[in-house]
Amino acid sequence: MDTRFNLFENEFGGRFAKRFAGAGALVHQSALPKSTQELVSLRAGQINGCGFCVDMHAKEAAAAGESAVRLHLVAAWRESTVFTEAERAALALAEEGTRLADAHEGVSDETWDRVREHYDDDQVAALVCLVALSNAANRLAVITHQRGGSYEAGMFAELMD
């Protein structure tokens, strides 16, 4: 599978990427814990089969000090003991918010209630926006065949300015 198109090398795509990264920077600067942000983004990428995003979020999380055990268990978080209740609520929201076509109700009331138990209004807003942005990024990368493996932690830091 070869990369189909490089959005960053296209004038319009580059301008869009800068604005998209700005939205991501806003979420990154929020009070939502950074580890939760990376775990949620990693899980959305896994569900969507986005190798580039899985590569990016695993490496960013590792660079920020996340343990290899937790990173390896994100795909099986329900059957794991290494995540807090708050992280489990965020991962459930990420899954249900990513698999909208698979569930007639989208995000369940049970998951929403668990998220509200653990996060304040600003964190909930950041979490909802993060799930939406992660899914959009997955689609951009999958459509254009961006492959995982070459990402280096901090690679897009200049876009966040």
GROMACS .gro file of N, CA and C in nm, residues 28 38 52-66 71 149-160:
model
   90
   28HIS      N    1  -0.536   1.953   2.370
   28HIS     CA    2  -0.413   1.916   2.440
   28HIS      C    3  -0.386   2.008   2.560
   38GLU      N    4  -0.407   1.051   2.519
   38GLU     CA    5  -0.335   0.958   2.431
   38GLU      C    6  -0.401   0.822   2.427
   52PHE      N    7  -0.113   0.488   1.103
   52PHE     CA    8  -0.040   0.611   1.131
   52PHE      C    9  -0.077   0.667   1.268
   53CYS      N   10  -0.207   0.672   1.298
   53CYS     CA   11  -0.251   0.729   1.425
   53CYS      C   12  -0.216   0.639   1.543
   54VAL      N   13  -0.224   0.509   1.526
   54VAL     CA   14  -0.182   0.416   1.632
   54VAL      C   15  -0.034   0.437   1.661
   55ASP      N   16   0.046   0.446   1.556
   55ASP     CA   17   0.190   0.470   1.570
   55ASP      C   18   0.214   0.601   1.644
   56MET      N   19   0.148   0.708   1.600
   56MET     CA   20   0.168   0.840   1.658
   56MET      C   21   0.131   0.841   1.806
   57HIS      N   22   0.013   0.793   1.841
   57HIS     CA   23  -0.033   0.805   1.979
   57HIS      C   24   0.039   0.709   2.073
   58ALA      N   25   0.079   0.594   2.025
   58ALA     CA   26   0.160   0.504   2.108
   58ALA      C   27   0.296   0.567   2.138
   59LYS      N   28   0.356   0.628   2.038
   59LYS     CA   29   0.488   0.690   2.057
   59LYS      C   30   0.480   0.817   2.141
   60GLU      N   31   0.376   0.898   2.121
   60GLU     CA   32   0.359   1.019   2.203
   60GLU      C   33   0.334   0.980   2.349
   61ALA      N   34   0.252   0.878   2.370
   61ALA     CA   35   0.223   0.834   2.507
   61ALA      C   36   0.349   0.779   2.573
   62ALA      N   37   0.425   0.700   2.501
   62ALA     CA   38   0.550   0.645   2.556
   62ALA      C   39   0.648   0.756   2.588
   63ALA      N   40   0.659   0.854   2.500
   63ALA     CA   41   0.750   0.966   2.524
   63ALA      C   42   0.708   1.047   2.646
   64ALA      N   43   0.579   1.047   2.676
   64ALA     CA   44   0.528   1.119   2.793
   64ALA      C   45   0.535   1.034   2.920
   65GLY      N   46   0.588   0.913   2.909
   65GLY     CA   47   0.607   0.828   3.026
   65GLY      C   48   0.505   0.718   3.046
   66GLU      N   49   0.415   0.699   2.950
   66GLU     CA   50   0.316   0.592   2.963
   66GLU      C   51   0.387   0.457   2.957
   71LEU      N   52  -0.001   0.057   2.730
   71LEU     CA   53  -0.016   0.077   2.586
   71LEU      C   54  -0.056  -0.052   2.515
  149GLY      N   55   0.461   0.362   1.142
  149GLY     CA   56   0.597   0.314   1.152
  149GLY      C   57   0.703   0.421   1.149
  150SER      N   58   0.677   0.532   1.084
  150SER     CA   59   0.780   0.633   1.069
  150SER      C   60   0.762   0.755   1.160
  151TYR      N   61   0.656   0.757   1.237
  151TYR     CA   62   0.630   0.873   1.323
  151TYR      C   63   0.735   0.882   1.433
  152GLU      N   64   0.773   1.006   1.464
  152GLU     CA   65   0.864   1.032   1.576
  152GLU      C   66   0.794   1.127   1.671
  153ALA      N   67   0.803   1.098   1.801
  153ALA     CA   68   0.735   1.181   1.902
  153ALA      C   69   0.773   1.328   1.883
  154GLY      N   70   0.673   1.415   1.886
  154GLY     CA   71   0.694   1.558   1.871
  154GLY      C   72   0.699   1.606   1.728
  155MET      N   73   0.680   1.516   1.634
  155MET     CA   74   0.696   1.548   1.493
  155MET      C   75   0.605   1.662   1.446
  156PHE      N   76   0.488   1.676   1.503
  156PHE     CA   77   0.395   1.779   1.460
  156PHE      C   78   0.387   1.896   1.558
  157ALA      N   79   0.483   1.908   1.644
  157ALA     CA   80   0.481   2.015   1.746
  157ALA      C   81   0.470   2.154   1.683
  158GLU      N   82   0.534   2.175   1.570
  158GLU     CA   83   0.531   2.308   1.507
  158GLU      C   84   0.392   2.344   1.457
  159LEU      N   85   0.309   2.244   1.426
  159LEU     CA   86   0.172   2.272   1.383
  159LEU      C   87   0.086   2.319   1.500
  160MET      N   88   0.127   2.287   1.621
  160MET     CA   89   0.047   2.319   1.740
  160MET      C   90   0.069   2.463   1.784
   0.00000   0.00000   0.00000
